[in-house]
CSV table of C-alpha atoms in Angstrom, one decimal:
chain,number,residue,atom,x,y,z
A,1,MET,CA,70.7,105.9,55.2
A,2,SER,CA,74.4,105.9,55.7
A,3,LYS,CA,76.2,103.7,58.2
A,4,GLU,CA,77.1,106.9,60.1
A,5,LEU,CA,73.5,107.8,60.6
A,6,ALA,CA,72.6,104.3,61.6
A,7,VAL,CA,75.2,104.3,64.4
A,8,GLU,CA,74.0,107.7,65.7
A,9,SER,CA,70.4,106.5,66.0
A,10,ALA,CA,71.5,103.6,68.2
A,11,ILE,CA,73.0,105.9,70.9
A,12,GLU,CA,70.7,106.2,73.9
A,13,PRO,CA,71.1,109.1,76.3
A,14,SER,CA,72.6,108.3,79.7
A,15,CYS,CA,70.5,108.6,82.9
A,16,GLY,CA,73.6,110.0,84.6
A,17,ASN,CA,74.9,106.8,86.1
A,18,VAL,CA,76.8,104.4,83.9
A,19,PHE,CA,76.0,101.5,86.1
A,20,GLU,CA,72.3,102.0,85.8
A,21,ASP,CA,72.7,102.5,82.1
A,22,ILE,CA,74.3,99.0,81.7
A,23,GLY,CA,71.5,97.3,83.6
A,24,PHE,CA,72.1,97.4,87.4
A,25,SER,CA,69.1,98.3,89.6
A,26,ARG,CA,69.0,101.9,90.7
A,27,GLN,CA,70.0,101.1,94.2
A,28,GLU,CA,73.0,98.9,93.2
A,29,ALA,CA,74.0,101.5,90.6
A,30,VAL,CA,74.1,104.3,93.1
A,31,SER,CA,76.2,102.1,95.5
A,32,LEU,CA,78.6,101.2,92.6
A,33,GLN,CA,78.9,104.8,91.6
A,34,LEU,CA,79.8,105.9,95.1
A,35,ARG,CA,82.3,103.1,95.6
A,36,SER,CA,83.8,103.8,92.2
A,37,PHE,CA,84.3,107.5,93.1
A,38,LEU,CA,85.9,106.6,96.5
A,39,ALA,CA,88.2,104.0,94.9
A,40,PHE,CA,89.3,106.4,92.3
A,41,ARG,CA,90.2,109.0,94.9
A,42,LEU,CA,92.2,106.3,96.9
A,43,GLU,CA,94.1,105.4,93.7
A,44,GLU,CA,94.9,109.0,93.1
A,45,PHE,CA,96.2,109.3,96.7
A,46,MET,CA,98.4,106.2,96.3
A,47,GLU,CA,99.9,107.6,93.1
A,48,THR,CA,100.5,111.0,94.6
A,49,GLU,CA,102.2,109.6,97.6
A,50,GLU,CA,104.0,107.1,95.4
A,51,LEU,CA,103.0,104.2,97.6
A,52,THR,CA,103.6,100.6,96.6
A,53,GLN,CA,100.7,98.2,97.2
A,54,ARG,CA,102.5,96.9,100.3
A,55,GLN,CA,103.0,100.4,101.7
A,56,ALA,CA,99.4,101.3,100.9
A,57,ALA,CA,98.2,98.2,102.7
A,58,ALA,CA,100.2,99.1,105.8
A,59,PHE,CA,99.0,102.8,105.7
A,60,PHE,CA,95.3,101.8,105.3
A,61,GLY,CA,95.5,98.9,107.7
A,62,VAL,CA,94.4,96.3,105.1
A,63,SER,CA,96.1,93.4,103.4
A,64,GLN,CA,98.1,93.8,100.2
A,65,PRO,CA,95.5,91.7,98.3
A,66,ARG,CA,92.8,94.2,99.3
A,67,ILE,CA,94.9,97.0,97.7
A,68,SER,CA,95.3,94.8,94.6
A,69,ASN,CA,91.6,94.4,94.4
A,70,LEU,CA,91.2,98.2,94.7
A,71,VAL,CA,93.7,98.9,92.0
A,72,ARG,CA,92.2,96.3,89.7
A,73,GLY,CA,88.8,98.0,90.0
A,74,ARG,CA,87.1,95.2,92.0
A,75,ILE,CA,84.9,97.7,93.8
A,76,GLU,CA,82.2,95.1,94.4
A,77,ARG,CA,84.5,93.6,97.0
A,78,PHE,CA,84.5,96.8,99.1
A,79,SER,CA,81.7,98.2,101.3
A,80,LEU,CA,81.1,101.9,101.4
A,81,ASP,CA,82.1,101.8,105.1
A,82,THR,CA,85.5,100.3,104.3
A,83,LEU,CA,86.2,102.8,101.5
A,84,VAL,CA,85.1,105.8,103.7
A,85,ASP,CA,87.4,104.5,106.4
A,86,MET,CA,90.3,104.4,103.9
A,87,VAL,CA,89.6,107.8,102.4
A,88,THR,CA,89.5,109.3,105.9
A,89,ARG,CA,92.9,107.7,106.7
A,90,ALA,CA,94.1,109.4,103.5
A,91,GLY,CA,93.2,112.7,105.1
A,92,LEU,CA,90.3,113.4,102.8
A,93,HIS,CA,87.0,114.8,104.1
A,94,VAL,CA,83.8,112.9,103.1
A,95,GLU,CA,80.6,114.8,102.7
A,96,ILE,CA,77.3,113.4,101.5
A,97,LEU,CA,74.7,115.5,99.7
A,98,LEU,CA,71.2,114.2,99.4
A,99,ARG,CA,68.7,115.8,97.0
A,100,PRO,CA,65.5,114.7,95.2
A,101,ARG,CA,66.1,112.6,92.1
A,102,ARG,CA,65.7,114.5,88.9
A,103,THR,CA,62.5,113.5,87.0
A,104,THR,CA,62.0,113.6,83.3
A,105,ALA,CA,58.5,115.1,83.6
A,106,PRO,CA,58.2,118.7,84.8
A,107,ARG,CA,56.4,119.3,88.1
A,108,VAL,CA,53.0,120.9,87.7
């Protein structure tokens, strides 16, 4: 067996949420995934608007250190409520879609 084949066999398929894949509980993984998505969109907004951290803080009504945490990916320091408020201030529409979780076994 070559080294290449040994590496391929060690790869496990993702469940669809990287946070769950690395060991977080399903509930925490979903929360982290949502917060990550919202934080990413906020960073895109700040880049598009060419806002400094100080300007972004004033715009979103938070402190500059909060923006620094956001930019550094410290999403665990933000609640979903806070991120939704910030995304709304950025003029983005938040929509939540709920659906049954996919199962690996087919329904009979």
